[in-house]
Amino acid sequence: MDPLDARTRVFATFDPESLGTPGILTPLQERSEVDIWDGEGPPPAAELRKRASGADGLLCLLTDRIDASLIEGCPRLRVISSMSVGVDHIDLVAAGRRGILVGNTPGVLVETTADLTLALMLAAARRIPEADRFVREGRWTPERPWAPDMLLGVDLHGATLGLVGLGAIGQAVARRALGFGMRVVGWTRSGRPVPGVDSVSLEQLLQEADFVSVHVALTNETQGLLGPDEIAAMKPGAILVNTARGGIVDEPALAAALTSGHLKAAALDVFASEPLQADSPLLATPNLVLAPHVGSASVRTRQRMARLAVDNLAAGLDGRPLVHSVG
Ligand code: DGY
């Protein structure tokens, strides 16, 4: 027998050790042949298909489309481990049909993502990117060094925050918002009570919240959850923040609400299609703060995510339960 066939094979679409974590692949490399994509960005679909086709394990990112046809083309595949909490890039039904285990990395990114949510709320409410441009572009002049009406924003303290989704990240955002002196209301399908958060219907949340922040996973049920009707139902002058997934918020409806002035501002870290196209109308939308999907982007958190993704894969290939599995 070819000795390669006796060992498990892994295809990794990124190098987890590139995050300043040398040696985290060693336990996997001791058991498996690990083939690592080292090209710029994610592997093109054809390359992914080719390199994954003989793999028992796949270590991937949210930018890799693991659809039914890819899964079909990988007859040996037993474990898919994604360095992400979201798994909307993986066809879970197709994986389940084949008995393929799917691992993800929840937990370790909760606080970091909640931090970015608050940062975006503050950036939108206090117009921080606009203030930065104002200074850099030389518009802060000796004739107008300070003015009572210069770059006025809105306060977080005393405002109502509506959390759409009260999972771990929603709850971490709630804790921060309470510390900022906000009233926090929240909607979740399960109706599960969360300390300090008033449980309300989605309708009531949209009517009452000065800030709405999205914290549900993208699924068939949540796709377009905040559509034109829901955005129209938001309180006039409210601010919308999305650090979850782009497909949950209807982007044209949001752009229209910002342009008409129905909403005061918004901040988006995630988009229906990423990266945002150069001709996206969102780029010309007023009062919109944009970030390139960096919710979990702190050194420590990304290192933890990488380690957890590797541990998930090693466990699955060994026949042990995954540290975090989906479904
Ligand atoms: C995830 O993990 O799903 C986030 O979107 C990126 O950290």
GROMACS .gro file of C-alpha atoms and ligand atoms in nm:
model
  334
    1MET     CA    1   0.000   0.000   0.000
    2ASP     CA    2   0.124   0.351  -0.078
    3PRO     CA    3   0.235   0.486   0.266
    4LEU     CA    4   0.049   0.810   0.187
    5ASP     CA    5  -0.280   0.618   0.176
    6ALA     CA    6  -0.225   0.488   0.528
    7ARG     CA    7  -0.198   0.844   0.668
    8THR     CA    8  -0.484   1.087   0.680
    9ARG     CA    9  -0.461   1.385   0.452
   10VAL     CA   10  -0.557   1.740   0.529
   11PHE     CA   11  -0.601   2.035   0.301
   12ALA     CA   12  -0.574   2.373   0.472
   13THR     CA   13  -0.690   2.677   0.277
   14PHE     CA   14  -0.475   2.900   0.499
   15ASP     CA   15  -0.170   2.866   0.721
   16PRO     CA   16  -0.283   2.879   1.086
   17GLU     CA   17   0.078   2.928   1.196
   18SER     CA   18   0.099   3.257   1.005
   19LEU     CA   19  -0.085   3.424   1.293
   20GLY     CA   20   0.219   3.413   1.521
   21THR     CA   21   0.137   3.067   1.651
   22PRO     CA   22   0.432   2.851   1.545
   23GLY     CA   23   0.388   2.483   1.615
   24ILE     CA   24   0.009   2.474   1.637
   25LEU     CA   25  -0.002   2.246   1.333
   26THR     CA   26   0.250   1.999   1.473
   27PRO     CA   27  -0.003   1.762   1.636
   28LEU     CA   28  -0.190   1.747   1.308
   29GLN     CA   29   0.127   1.704   1.103
   30GLU     CA   30   0.233   1.413   1.326
   31ARG     CA   31  -0.072   1.218   1.214
   32SER     CA   32  -0.148   1.359   0.871
   33GLU     CA   33  -0.005   1.487   0.548
   34VAL     CA   34  -0.096   1.855   0.565
   35ASP     CA   35  -0.115   2.041   0.237
   36ILE     CA   36  -0.136   2.417   0.293
   37TRP     CA   37  -0.258   2.668   0.036
   38ASP     CA   38  -0.004   2.947   0.031
   39GLY     CA   39  -0.143   3.165  -0.244
   40GLU     CA   40  -0.263   3.520  -0.192
   41GLY     CA   41  -0.621   3.516  -0.055
   42PRO     CA   42  -0.848   3.211  -0.064
   43PRO     CA   43  -0.781   2.933  -0.318
   44PRO     CA   44  -0.981   2.972  -0.639
   45ALA     CA   45  -1.275   2.728  -0.657
   46ALA     CA   46  -1.101   2.492  -0.903
   47GLU     CA   47  -0.785   2.478  -0.688
   48LEU     CA   48  -0.993   2.413  -0.374
   49ARG     CA   49  -1.176   2.132  -0.550
   50LYS     CA   50  -0.851   1.975  -0.674
   51ARG     CA   51  -0.654   2.002  -0.350
   52ALA     CA   52  -0.946   1.894  -0.127
   53SER     CA   53  -1.045   1.600  -0.346
   54GLY     CA   54  -0.812   1.351  -0.171
   55ALA     CA   55  -0.843   1.498   0.178
   56ASP     CA   56  -0.985   1.335   0.490
   57GLY     CA   57  -0.991   1.671   0.667
   58LEU     CA   58  -1.045   2.024   0.547
   59LEU     CA   59  -0.931   2.330   0.741
   60CYS     CA   60  -1.104   2.631   0.594
   61LEU     CA   61  -1.216   2.991   0.631
   62LEU     CA   62  -1.550   3.164   0.582
   63THR     CA   63  -1.428   3.273   0.236
   64ASP     CA   64  -1.419   2.911   0.113
   65ARG     CA   65  -1.744   2.794  -0.044
   66ILE     CA   66  -1.791   2.437   0.075
   67ASP     CA   67  -2.099   2.348  -0.127
   68ALA     CA   68  -2.264   2.016  -0.211
   69SER     CA   69  -2.069   1.967  -0.531
   70LEU     CA   70  -1.735   2.026  -0.357
   71ILE     CA   71  -1.833   1.780  -0.085
   72GLU     CA   72  -1.934   1.526  -0.350
   73GLY     CA   73  -1.592   1.561  -0.510
   74CYS     CA   74  -1.417   1.470  -0.181
   75PRO     CA   75  -1.495   1.099  -0.127
   76ARG     CA   76  -1.260   1.060   0.173
   77LEU     CA   77  -1.371   1.373   0.354
   78ARG     CA   78  -1.464   1.309   0.720
   79VAL     CA   79  -1.413   1.645   0.895
   80ILE     CA   80  -1.457   2.006   0.789
   81SER     CA   81  -1.316   2.255   1.038
   82SER     CA   82  -1.377   2.623   0.978
   83MET     CA   83  -1.192   2.902   1.156
   84SER     CA   84  -1.516   3.094   1.206
   85VAL     CA   85  -1.825   3.081   1.418
   86GLY     CA   86  -2.048   3.133   1.113
   87VAL     CA   87  -2.091   2.828   0.893
   88ASP     CA   88  -2.316   2.973   0.624
   89HIS     CA   89  -2.036   2.904   0.370
   90ILE     CA   90  -2.074   2.528   0.429
   91ASP     CA   91  -2.359   2.317   0.297
   92LEU     CA   92  -2.446   2.151   0.627
   93VAL     CA   93  -2.716   1.933   0.474
   94ALA     CA   94  -2.474   1.788   0.218
   95ALA     CA   95  -2.212   1.735   0.490
   96GLY     CA   96  -2.470   1.573   0.719
   97ARG     CA   97  -2.585   1.335   0.443
   98ARG     CA   98  -2.228   1.206   0.420
   99GLY     CA   99  -2.179   1.194   0.797
  100ILE     CA  100  -1.904   1.456   0.770
  101LEU     CA  101  -1.836   1.635   1.100
  102VAL     CA  102  -1.832   2.016   1.087
  103GLY     CA  103  -1.639   2.216   1.345
  104ASN     CA  104  -1.646   2.590   1.412
  105THR     CA  105  -1.492   2.836   1.659
  106PRO     CA  106  -1.757   2.998   1.879
  107GLY     CA  107  -1.683   3.133   2.225
  108VAL     CA  108  -1.328   3.258   2.170
  109LEU     CA  109  -1.439   3.551   1.954
  110VAL     CA  110  -1.738   3.668   2.160
  111GLU     CA  111  -1.580   3.954   2.356
  112THR     CA  112  -1.371   4.080   2.066
  113THR     CA  113  -1.673   4.095   1.836
  114ALA     CA  114  -1.876   4.269   2.107
  115ASP     CA  115  -1.594   4.526   2.140
  116LEU     CA  116  -1.612   4.603   1.769
  117THR     CA  117  -1.990   4.635   1.788
  118LEU     CA  118  -1.958   4.905   2.054
  119ALA     CA  119  -1.679   5.070   1.854
  120LEU     CA  120  -1.908   5.087   1.550
  121MET     CA  121  -2.201   5.216   1.757
  122LEU     CA  122  -1.978   5.494   1.890
  123ALA     CA  123  -1.826   5.564   1.548
  124ALA     CA  124  -2.170   5.605   1.391
  125ALA     CA  125  -2.325   5.793   1.684
  126ARG     CA  126  -2.032   6.032   1.737
  127ARG     CA  127  -1.935   6.057   1.368
  128ILE     CA  128  -1.575   5.952   1.433
  129PRO     CA  129  -1.477   5.866   1.069
  130GLU     CA  130  -1.627   6.197   0.956
  131ALA     CA  131  -1.438   6.385   1.229
  132ASP     CA  132  -1.114   6.215   1.122
  133ARG     CA  133  -1.171   6.321   0.758
  134PHE     CA  134  -1.260   6.672   0.875
  135VAL     CA  135  -0.921   6.713   1.043
  136ARG     CA  136  -0.712   6.544   0.772
  137GLU     CA  137  -0.878   6.736   0.490
  138GLY     CA  138  -0.786   7.070   0.647
  139ARG     CA  139  -1.144   7.168   0.725
  140TRP     CA  140  -1.060   7.236   1.093
  141THR     CA  141  -0.955   7.595   1.047
  142PRO     CA  142  -0.843   7.883   1.275
  143GLU     CA  143  -1.161   8.068   1.172
  144ARG     CA  144  -1.369   7.792   1.325
  145PRO     CA  145  -1.154   7.617   1.586
  146TRP     CA  146  -1.455   7.510   1.793
  147ALA     CA  147  -1.823   7.569   1.744
  148PRO     CA  148  -2.127   7.471   1.948
  149ASP     CA  149  -2.276   7.290   1.650
  150MET     CA  150  -1.961   7.126   1.510
  151LEU     CA  151  -2.000   6.756   1.423
  152LEU     CA  152  -2.281   6.693   1.666
  153GLY     CA  153  -2.375   6.335   1.728
  154VAL     CA  154  -2.603   6.142   1.959
  155ASP     CA  155  -2.542   5.986   2.300
  156LEU     CA  156  -2.528   5.620   2.385
  157HIS     CA  157  -2.605   5.685   2.752
  158GLY     CA  158  -2.975   5.713   2.809
  159ALA     CA  159  -3.054   5.560   2.468
  160THR     CA  160  -3.227   5.227   2.406
  161LEU     CA  161  -3.032   4.951   2.236
  162GLY     CA  162  -3.229   4.676   2.060
  163LEU     CA  163  -3.043   4.348   2.018
  164VAL     CA  164  -3.164   4.126   1.737
  165GLY     CA  165  -3.040   3.794   1.870
  166LEU     CA  166  -2.930   3.720   2.225
  167GLY     CA  167  -2.669   3.451   2.183
  168ALA     CA  168  -2.323   3.483   2.336
  169ILE     CA  169  -2.224   3.788   2.128
  170GLY     CA  170  -2.560   3.962   2.179
  171GLN     CA  171  -2.524   3.908   2.554
  172ALA     CA  172  -2.166   4.042   2.553
  173VAL     CA  173  -2.289   4.353   2.371
  174ALA     CA  174  -2.569   4.387   2.629
  175ARG     CA  175  -2.317   4.384   2.916
  176ARG     CA  176  -2.116   4.661   2.753
  177ALA     CA  177  -2.424   4.867   2.667
  178LEU     CA  178  -2.549   4.845   3.025
  179GLY     CA  179  -2.209   4.977   3.136
  180PHE     CA  180  -2.260   5.270   2.899
  181GLY     CA  181  -2.588   5.354   3.072
  182MET     CA  182  -2.813   5.229   2.793
  183ARG     CA  183  -3.147   5.057   2.832
  184VAL     CA  184  -3.126   4.725   2.654
  185VAL     CA  185  -3.413   4.540   2.489
  186GLY     CA  186  -3.368   4.219   2.297
  187TRP     CA  187  -3.544   3.979   2.069
  188THR     CA  188  -3.463   3.615   2.029
  189ARG     CA  189  -3.663   3.331   1.878
  190SER     CA  190  -3.627   3.124   2.196
  191GLY     CA  191  -3.753   3.409   2.416
  192ARG     CA  192  -3.481   3.307   2.666
  193PRO     CA  193  -3.444   3.572   2.942
  194VAL     CA  194  -3.110   3.751   2.968
  195PRO     CA  195  -3.014   3.952   3.280
  196GLY     CA  196  -3.055   4.326   3.228
  197VAL     CA  197  -3.228   4.285   2.892
  198ASP     CA  198  -3.603   4.342   2.845
  199SER     CA  199  -3.738   4.072   2.620
  200VAL     CA  200  -3.960   4.221   2.346
  201SER     CA  201  -4.107   4.126   2.009
  202LEU     CA  202  -3.904   4.219   1.700
  203GLU     CA  203  -4.178   4.468   1.612
  204GLN     CA  204  -4.154   4.639   1.950
  205LEU     CA  205  -3.775   4.640   1.936
  206LEU     CA  206  -3.774   4.817   1.601
  207GLN     CA  207  -4.025   5.075   1.726
  208GLU     CA  208  -3.841   5.151   2.051
  209ALA     CA  209  -3.469   5.116   1.984
  210ASP     CA  210  -3.245   5.416   1.918
  211PHE     CA  211  -2.974   5.168   1.820
  212VAL     CA  212  -3.042   4.829   1.662
  213SER     CA  213  -2.759   4.576   1.658
  214VAL     CA  214  -2.775   4.244   1.473
  215HIS     CA  215  -2.648   3.925   1.637
  216VAL     CA  216  -2.817   3.628   1.472
  217ALA     CA  217  -2.653   3.367   1.250
  218LEU     CA  218  -2.731   3.375   0.879
  219THR     CA  219  -2.970   3.090   0.802
  220ASN     CA  220  -3.265   3.043   0.565
  221GLU     CA  221  -3.485   3.188   0.842
  222THR     CA  222  -3.276   3.501   0.906
  223GLN     CA  223  -3.190   3.586   0.545
  224GLY     CA  224  -3.343   3.931   0.488
  225LEU     CA  225  -3.476   3.943   0.847
  226LEU     CA  226  -3.435   4.320   0.846
  227GLY     CA  227  -3.598   4.386   0.509
  228PRO     CA  228  -3.764   4.702   0.370
  229ASP     CA  229  -4.067   4.671   0.605
  230GLU     CA  230  -3.857   4.620   0.916
  231ILE     CA  231  -3.623   4.907   0.828
  232ALA     CA  232  -3.925   5.131   0.762
  233ALA     CA  233  -4.060   5.026   1.103
  234MET     CA  234  -3.745   5.143   1.282
  235LYS     CA  235  -3.768   5.451   1.496
  236PRO     CA  236  -3.693   5.767   1.293
  237GLY     CA  237  -3.336   5.877   1.360
  238ALA     CA  238  -3.227   5.531   1.479
  239ILE     CA  239  -2.882   5.383   1.411
  240LEU     CA  240  -2.832   5.030   1.275
  241VAL     CA  241  -2.519   4.823   1.336
  242ASN     CA  242  -2.445   4.485   1.178
  243THR     CA  243  -2.149   4.273   1.282
  244ALA     CA  244  -2.323   3.939   1.211
  245ARG     CA  245  -2.375   3.861   0.841
  246GLY     CA  246  -2.462   4.089   0.551
  247GLY     CA  247  -2.750   3.882   0.417
  248ILE     CA  248  -2.957   3.953   0.728
  249VAL     CA  249  -3.004   4.323   0.643
  250ASP     CA  250  -3.150   4.436   0.311
  251GLU     CA  251  -2.874   4.666   0.182
  252PRO     CA  252  -3.075   4.864  -0.078
  253ALA     CA  253  -3.348   4.930   0.183
  254LEU     CA  254  -3.085   5.042   0.434
  255ALA     CA  255  -2.919   5.271   0.178
  256ALA     CA  256  -3.259   5.424   0.094
  257ALA     CA  257  -3.338   5.481   0.463
  258LEU     CA  258  -3.004   5.655   0.517
  259THR     CA  259  -3.039   5.867   0.205
  260SER     CA  260  -3.392   5.976   0.296
  261GLY     CA  261  -3.282   6.055   0.651
  262HIS     CA  262  -3.525   5.806   0.807
  263LEU     CA  263  -3.224   5.648   0.980
  264LYS     CA  264  -2.959   5.876   1.130
  265ALA     CA  265  -2.665   5.648   1.062
  266ALA     CA  266  -2.551   5.288   1.025
  267ALA     CA  267  -2.232   5.090   1.063
  268LEU     CA  268  -2.166   4.768   0.875
  269ASP     CA  269  -1.884   4.521   0.923
  270VAL     CA  270  -2.046   4.257   0.701
  271PHE     CA  271  -2.205   4.263   0.357
  272ALA     CA  272  -2.425   4.045   0.137
  273SER     CA  273  -2.131   4.009  -0.097
  274GLU     CA  274  -1.773   4.045   0.027
  275PRO     CA  275  -1.555   4.224  -0.052
  276LEU     CA  276  -1.781   4.518  -0.125
  277GLN     CA  277  -1.773   4.588  -0.500
  278ALA     CA  278  -1.613   4.914  -0.610
  279ASP     CA  279  -1.947   5.021  -0.761
  280SER     CA  280  -2.157   4.932  -0.455
  281PRO     CA  281  -2.417   5.203  -0.384
  282LEU     CA  282  -2.324   5.165  -0.015
  283LEU     CA  283  -1.997   5.348  -0.084
  284ALA     CA  284  -2.193   5.660  -0.176
  285THR     CA  285  -2.448   5.627   0.103
  286PRO     CA  286  -2.437   5.907   0.360
  287ASN     CA  287  -2.386   5.851   0.733
  288LEU     CA  288  -2.263   5.497   0.686
  289VAL     CA  289  -1.951   5.365   0.860
  290LEU     CA  290  -1.791   5.070   0.679
  291ALA     CA  291  -1.548   4.804   0.800
  292PRO     CA  292  -1.412   4.500   0.610
  293HIS     CA  293  -1.545   4.210   0.827
  294VAL     CA  294  -1.307   4.263   1.119
  295GLY     CA  295  -1.535   4.175   1.413
  296SER     CA  296  -1.298   3.911   1.551
  297ALA     CA  297  -0.979   4.075   1.428
  298SER     CA  298  -0.760   4.102   1.735
  299VAL     CA  299  -0.429   3.916   1.742
  300ARG     CA  300  -0.519   3.708   2.045
  301THR     CA  301  -0.865   3.615   1.925
  302ARG     CA  302  -0.753   3.517   1.577
  303GLN     CA  303  -0.479   3.301   1.735
  304ARG     CA  304  -0.737   3.133   1.955
  305MET     CA  305  -0.967   3.075   1.660
  306ALA     CA  306  -0.683   2.917   1.460
  307ARG     CA  307  -0.586   2.691   1.748
  308LEU     CA  308  -0.945   2.584   1.805
  309ALA     CA  309  -0.997   2.511   1.435
  310VAL     CA  310  -0.684   2.291   1.433
  311ASP     CA  311  -0.791   2.114   1.755
  312ASN     CA  312  -1.136   2.048   1.608
  313LEU     CA  313  -0.986   1.891   1.300
  314ALA     CA  314  -0.734   1.680   1.493
  315ALA     CA  315  -1.008   1.553   1.725
  316GLY     CA  316  -1.239   1.462   1.436
  317LEU     CA  317  -0.967   1.282   1.243
  318ASP     CA  318  -0.875   1.087   1.559
  319GLY     CA  319  -1.235   0.982   1.608
  320ARG     CA  320  -1.272   1.195   1.922
  321PRO     CA  321  -1.564   1.439   1.970
  322LEU     CA  322  -1.494   1.781   1.820
  323VAL     CA  323  -1.430   2.059   2.073
  324HIS     CA  324  -1.704   2.255   1.895
  325SER     CA  325  -1.919   2.092   1.636
  326VAL     CA  326  -2.211   2.230   1.440
  327GLY     CA  327  -2.548   2.056   1.435
  328DGY     C1  328  -1.706   3.438   1.210
  328DGY     O1  329  -1.622   3.375   1.276
  328DGY     O2  330  -1.803   3.383   1.159
  328DGY     C2  331  -1.686   3.584   1.195
  328DGY     O3  332  -1.768   3.641   1.103
  328DGY     C3  333  -1.541   3.617   1.164
  328DGY     O4  334  -1.476   3.610   1.284
   0.00000   0.00000   0.00000
